[in-house]
Coordinates of C-alpha atoms and ligand atoms in Angstrom, one line a residue:
X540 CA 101.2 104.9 125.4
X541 CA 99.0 101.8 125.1
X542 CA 97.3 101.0 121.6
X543 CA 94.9 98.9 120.5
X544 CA 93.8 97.8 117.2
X545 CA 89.4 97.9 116.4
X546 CA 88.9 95.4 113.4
X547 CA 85.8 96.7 111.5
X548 CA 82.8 95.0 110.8
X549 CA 83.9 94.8 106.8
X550 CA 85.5 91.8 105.2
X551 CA 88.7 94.2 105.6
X552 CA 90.5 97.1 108.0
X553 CA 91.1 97.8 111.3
X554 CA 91.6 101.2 113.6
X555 CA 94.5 101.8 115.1
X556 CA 93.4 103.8 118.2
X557 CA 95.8 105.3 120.7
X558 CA 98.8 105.6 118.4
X559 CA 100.5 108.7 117.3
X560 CA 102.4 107.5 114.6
X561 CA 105.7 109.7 114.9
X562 CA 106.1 108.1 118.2
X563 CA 106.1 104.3 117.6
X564 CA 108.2 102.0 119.6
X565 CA 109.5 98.8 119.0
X566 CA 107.0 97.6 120.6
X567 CA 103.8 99.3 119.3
X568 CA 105.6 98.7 115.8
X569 CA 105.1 94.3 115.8
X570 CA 101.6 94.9 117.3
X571 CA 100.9 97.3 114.1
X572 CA 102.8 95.1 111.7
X573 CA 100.6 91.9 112.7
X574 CA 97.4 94.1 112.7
X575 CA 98.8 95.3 108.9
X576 CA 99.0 91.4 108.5
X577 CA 95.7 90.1 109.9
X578 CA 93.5 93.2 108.5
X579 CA 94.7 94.2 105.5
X580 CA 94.4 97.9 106.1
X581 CA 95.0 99.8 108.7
X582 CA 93.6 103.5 109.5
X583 CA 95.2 105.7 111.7
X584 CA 92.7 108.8 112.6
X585 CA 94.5 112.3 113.4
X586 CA 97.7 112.2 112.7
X587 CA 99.8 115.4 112.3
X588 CA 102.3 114.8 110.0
X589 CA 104.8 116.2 107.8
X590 CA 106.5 114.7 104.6
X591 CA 109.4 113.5 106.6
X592 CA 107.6 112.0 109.2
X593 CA 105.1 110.4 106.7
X594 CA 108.2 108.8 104.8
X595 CA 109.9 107.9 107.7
X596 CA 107.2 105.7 109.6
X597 CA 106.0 104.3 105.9
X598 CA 109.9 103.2 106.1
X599 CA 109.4 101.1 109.3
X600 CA 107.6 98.3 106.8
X601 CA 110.7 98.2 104.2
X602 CA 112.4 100.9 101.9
X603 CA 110.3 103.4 99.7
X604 CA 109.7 103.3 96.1
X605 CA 109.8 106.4 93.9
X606 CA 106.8 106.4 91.2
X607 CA 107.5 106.4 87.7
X608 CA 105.1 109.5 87.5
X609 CA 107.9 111.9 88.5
X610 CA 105.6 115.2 87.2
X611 CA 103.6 114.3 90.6
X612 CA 105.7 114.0 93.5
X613 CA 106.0 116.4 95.6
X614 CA 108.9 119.3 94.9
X615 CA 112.0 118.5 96.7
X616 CA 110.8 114.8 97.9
X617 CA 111.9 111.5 96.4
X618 CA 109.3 109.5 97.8
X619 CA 105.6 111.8 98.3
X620 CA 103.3 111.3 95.4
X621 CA 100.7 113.8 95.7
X622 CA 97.0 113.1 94.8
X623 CA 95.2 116.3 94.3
X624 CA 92.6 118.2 92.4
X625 CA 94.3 121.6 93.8
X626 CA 95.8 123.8 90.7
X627 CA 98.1 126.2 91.0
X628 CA 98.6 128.6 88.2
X629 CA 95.9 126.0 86.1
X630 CA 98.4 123.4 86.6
X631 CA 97.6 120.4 89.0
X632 CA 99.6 120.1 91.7
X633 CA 99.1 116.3 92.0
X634 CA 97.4 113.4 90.2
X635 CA 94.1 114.3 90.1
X636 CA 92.4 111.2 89.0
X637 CA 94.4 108.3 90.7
X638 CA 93.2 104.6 90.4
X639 CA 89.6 105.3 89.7
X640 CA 89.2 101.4 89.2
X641 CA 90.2 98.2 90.8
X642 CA 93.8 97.8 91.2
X643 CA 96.7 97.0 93.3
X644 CA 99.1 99.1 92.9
X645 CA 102.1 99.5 90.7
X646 CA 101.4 95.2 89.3
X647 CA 103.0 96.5 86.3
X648 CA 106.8 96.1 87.5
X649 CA 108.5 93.1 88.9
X650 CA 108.6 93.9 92.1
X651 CA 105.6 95.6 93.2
X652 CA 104.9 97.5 96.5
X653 CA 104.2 95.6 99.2
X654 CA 102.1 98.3 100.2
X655 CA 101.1 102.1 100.2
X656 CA 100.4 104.7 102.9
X657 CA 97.9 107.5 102.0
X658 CA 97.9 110.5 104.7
X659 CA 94.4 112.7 103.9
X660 CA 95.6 116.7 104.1
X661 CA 92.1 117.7 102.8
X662 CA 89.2 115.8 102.6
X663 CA 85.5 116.1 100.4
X664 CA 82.4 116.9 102.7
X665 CA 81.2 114.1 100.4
X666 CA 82.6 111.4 97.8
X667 CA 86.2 110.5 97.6
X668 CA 85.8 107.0 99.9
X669 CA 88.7 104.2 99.0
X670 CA 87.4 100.7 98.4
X671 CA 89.1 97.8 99.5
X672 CA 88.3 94.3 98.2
X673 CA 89.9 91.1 99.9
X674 CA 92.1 89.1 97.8
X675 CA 92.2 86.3 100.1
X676 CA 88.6 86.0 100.3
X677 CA 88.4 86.1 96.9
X678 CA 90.5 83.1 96.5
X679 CA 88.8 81.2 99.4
X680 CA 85.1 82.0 97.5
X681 CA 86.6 80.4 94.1
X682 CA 84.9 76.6 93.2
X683 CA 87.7 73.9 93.7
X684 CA 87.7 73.5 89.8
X685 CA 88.5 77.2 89.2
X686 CA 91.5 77.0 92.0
X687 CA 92.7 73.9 90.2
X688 CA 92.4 75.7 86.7
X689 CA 94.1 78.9 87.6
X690 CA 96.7 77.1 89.9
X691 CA 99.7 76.8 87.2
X692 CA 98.7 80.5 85.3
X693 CA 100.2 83.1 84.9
X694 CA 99.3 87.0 83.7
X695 CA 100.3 90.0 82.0
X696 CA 100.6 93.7 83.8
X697 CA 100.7 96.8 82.1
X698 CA 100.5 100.6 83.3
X699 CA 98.5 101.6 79.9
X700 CA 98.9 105.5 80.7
X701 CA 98.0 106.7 77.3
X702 CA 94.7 105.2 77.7
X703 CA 94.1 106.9 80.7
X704 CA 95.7 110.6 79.8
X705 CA 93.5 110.6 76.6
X706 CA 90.2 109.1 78.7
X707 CA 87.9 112.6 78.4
X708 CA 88.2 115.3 81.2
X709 CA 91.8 113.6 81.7
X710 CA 94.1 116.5 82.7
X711 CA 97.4 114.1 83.0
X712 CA 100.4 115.0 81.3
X713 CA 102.1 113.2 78.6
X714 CA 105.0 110.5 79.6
X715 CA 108.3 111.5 78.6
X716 CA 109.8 109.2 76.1
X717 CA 112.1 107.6 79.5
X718 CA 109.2 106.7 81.5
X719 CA 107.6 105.0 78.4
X720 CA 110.9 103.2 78.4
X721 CA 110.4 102.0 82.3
X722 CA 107.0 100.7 81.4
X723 CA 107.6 97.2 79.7
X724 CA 105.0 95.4 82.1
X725 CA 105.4 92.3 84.2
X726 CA 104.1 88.7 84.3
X727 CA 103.1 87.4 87.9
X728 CA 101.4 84.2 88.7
X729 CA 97.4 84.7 89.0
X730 CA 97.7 83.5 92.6
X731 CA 99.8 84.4 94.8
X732 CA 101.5 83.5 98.4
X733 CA 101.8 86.2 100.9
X734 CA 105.0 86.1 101.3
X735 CA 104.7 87.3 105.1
X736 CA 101.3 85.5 105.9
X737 CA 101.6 82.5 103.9
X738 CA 97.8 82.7 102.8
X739 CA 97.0 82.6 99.0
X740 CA 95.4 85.4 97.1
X741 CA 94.1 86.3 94.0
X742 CA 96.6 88.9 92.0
X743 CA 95.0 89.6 88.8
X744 CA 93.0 93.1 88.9
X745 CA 91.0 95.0 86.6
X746 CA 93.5 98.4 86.3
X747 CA 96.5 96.7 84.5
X748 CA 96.1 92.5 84.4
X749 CA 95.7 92.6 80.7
X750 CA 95.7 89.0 79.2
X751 CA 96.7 85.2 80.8
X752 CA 100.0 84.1 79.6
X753 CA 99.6 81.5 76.7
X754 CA 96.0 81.9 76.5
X755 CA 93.7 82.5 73.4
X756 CA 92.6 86.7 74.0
X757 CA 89.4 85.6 74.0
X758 CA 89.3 82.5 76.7
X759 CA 92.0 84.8 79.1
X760 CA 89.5 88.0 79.2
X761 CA 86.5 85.4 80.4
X762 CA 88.8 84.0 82.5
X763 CA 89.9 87.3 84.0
X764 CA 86.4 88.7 84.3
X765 CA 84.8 85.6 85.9
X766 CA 88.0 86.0 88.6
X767 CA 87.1 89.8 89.1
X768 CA 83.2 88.8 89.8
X769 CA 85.2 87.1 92.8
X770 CA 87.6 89.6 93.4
X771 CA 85.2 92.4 93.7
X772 CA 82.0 90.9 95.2
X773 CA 80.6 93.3 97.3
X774 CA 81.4 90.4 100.5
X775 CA 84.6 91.2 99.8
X776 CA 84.7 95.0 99.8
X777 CA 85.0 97.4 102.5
X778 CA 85.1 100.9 102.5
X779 CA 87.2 103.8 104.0
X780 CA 85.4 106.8 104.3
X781 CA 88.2 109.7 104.9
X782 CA 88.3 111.9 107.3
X783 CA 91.3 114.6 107.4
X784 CA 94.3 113.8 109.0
X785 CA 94.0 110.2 108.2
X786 CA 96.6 108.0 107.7
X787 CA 95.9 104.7 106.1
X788 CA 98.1 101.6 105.3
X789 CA 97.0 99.2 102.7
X790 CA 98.8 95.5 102.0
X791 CA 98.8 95.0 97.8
X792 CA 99.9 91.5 98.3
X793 CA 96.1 90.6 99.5
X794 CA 94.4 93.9 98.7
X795 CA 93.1 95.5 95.6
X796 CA 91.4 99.3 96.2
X797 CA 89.3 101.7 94.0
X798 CA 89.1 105.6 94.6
X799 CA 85.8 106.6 94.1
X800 CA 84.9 109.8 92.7
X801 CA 83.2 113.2 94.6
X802 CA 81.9 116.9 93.2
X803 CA 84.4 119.1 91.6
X804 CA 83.5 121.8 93.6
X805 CA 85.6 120.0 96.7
X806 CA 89.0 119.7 97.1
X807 CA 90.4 116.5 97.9
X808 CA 94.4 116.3 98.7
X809 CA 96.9 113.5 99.7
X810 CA 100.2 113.0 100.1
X811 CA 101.3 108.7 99.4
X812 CA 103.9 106.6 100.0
X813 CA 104.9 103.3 98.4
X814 CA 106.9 100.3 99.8
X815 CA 108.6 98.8 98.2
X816 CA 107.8 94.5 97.8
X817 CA 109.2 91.2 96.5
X818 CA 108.6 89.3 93.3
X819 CA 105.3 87.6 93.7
X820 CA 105.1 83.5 93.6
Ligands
OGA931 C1 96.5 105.3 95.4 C2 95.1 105.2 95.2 C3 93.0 105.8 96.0 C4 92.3 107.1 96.5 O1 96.9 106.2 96.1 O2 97.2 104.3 95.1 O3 94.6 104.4 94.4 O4 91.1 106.9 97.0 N1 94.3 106.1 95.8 O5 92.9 108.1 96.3
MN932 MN1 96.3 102.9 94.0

């Protein structure tokens, strides 16, 4: 089996063509890990693949992380979050409304995923593309004064559920009084080093970076939304456009994506992994 990897013309992504992902080799795995490394994301088109197989290969990059929103993984799996608009008995069978703004996921604990692997099962005739912005083009666009300025900072990540299960048309359930517990947020440096690539890259983002450490309210929100004029100019921003079967790998250490929204009438359903990272510096 040969492989080869097709970087798209977008400041992000690359195809993986010729792999079929239950069949990887030690070989075809470092040529897919530096691709992962040198792209960003990677998309790997018609794969056939069942929870197991989608767990196991996401565990090729390091171990998986359960998500704190137990109510959506999938029944009788540790590790499959499902994203879904499907209802069954009026009750969602998934997260229906999942990350519907710039974010990277999961910044909100410690140790965040290094990344996240989203397998399309069924897939909108329209709508429903994922956004990627490039973190370390963001950084590289920033004046020399703002690199200096944000150099030492720090900021403040928090998962605010509540706000999003009482945003209208929200059909997401209510966190038991435990997960409310697991949420106590994080604090992680406003740049950050990849620690596989070595490149620096912004790490504040619009879903849960909630203030700069030690900073007036007022002076750490203009800092934070000058940064995300950077972090989410459209030269930084490519787009995946899903087509079923599907698999796509994102890095969160240099990434930040956006689902996008599509008509009701479709049905749009996923199954994702997360992998587990390392304390950002
Ligand atoms: C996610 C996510 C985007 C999408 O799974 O982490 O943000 O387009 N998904 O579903
Ligand atoms: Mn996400």
């Amino acid at each position: 089996m040969s492989l080869s990897i097709r970087p798209f013309a977008a400041p992000a992504g690359a195809e993986v063509i010729g792999l079929n992902v239950d069949r990887i080799d030690a070989t075809a795995f470092a040529q897919v890990h530096k691709a992962f490394l040198d792209f960003g994301f990677l998309v790997f088109r018609d794969q056939h693949l069942t929870p197991e197989s989608h767990a196991a290969f996401s565990a090729k990059f390091g171990p998986l992380k359960t998500h704190i929103l137990k109510q959506y993984l999938l029944p009788g799996s540790d590790f499959i979050l499902v994203l879904s608009n499907k209802r069954v008995d009026g009750k969602p069978v998934g997260l229906e409304d999942a990350g519907r703004y710039w974010h990277t996921d999961v910044s909100y604990e410690d140790l965040p995923p290094l990344g996240s692997m989203l397998y399309a099962m069924e897939i909108p005739p329209e709508g429903g593309d994922t956004l990627f912005a490039n973190q370390y083009a963001a950084y590289a666009a920033l004046p020399a004064d703002l690199k200096n300025r944000i150099a030492p900072l720090k900021a403040r990540h928090v998962f605010n559920y509540s706000k999003l299960a009482a945003a209208p048309g929200s059909v997401r359930e209510k966190l038991t009084p435990e997960q409310e517990k697991q949420l106590n947020g994080a604090v992680h440096p406003v740049v950050r080093t990849h620690p596989e690539t070595g490149r620096k890259a912004l790490y504040v983002n619009p879903g849960f970076t909630v203030a700069i450490e030690g900073m007036a309210e007022q002076e750490g929100q203009a800092l934070l939304q000058e940064l995300w004029s950077y972090a989410t100019a459209p030269d930084v921003v490519a787009r995946q456009v899903w087509q079923p079967h599907d698999l796509v790998l994102w890095d969160n250490r240099c990434l930040m994506h956006h689902a996008t929204t599509y008509p009701t009438q479709y049905v749009r359903h996923m199954h994702r992994t997360t992998i587990a990272g390392t304390r950002p510096v």
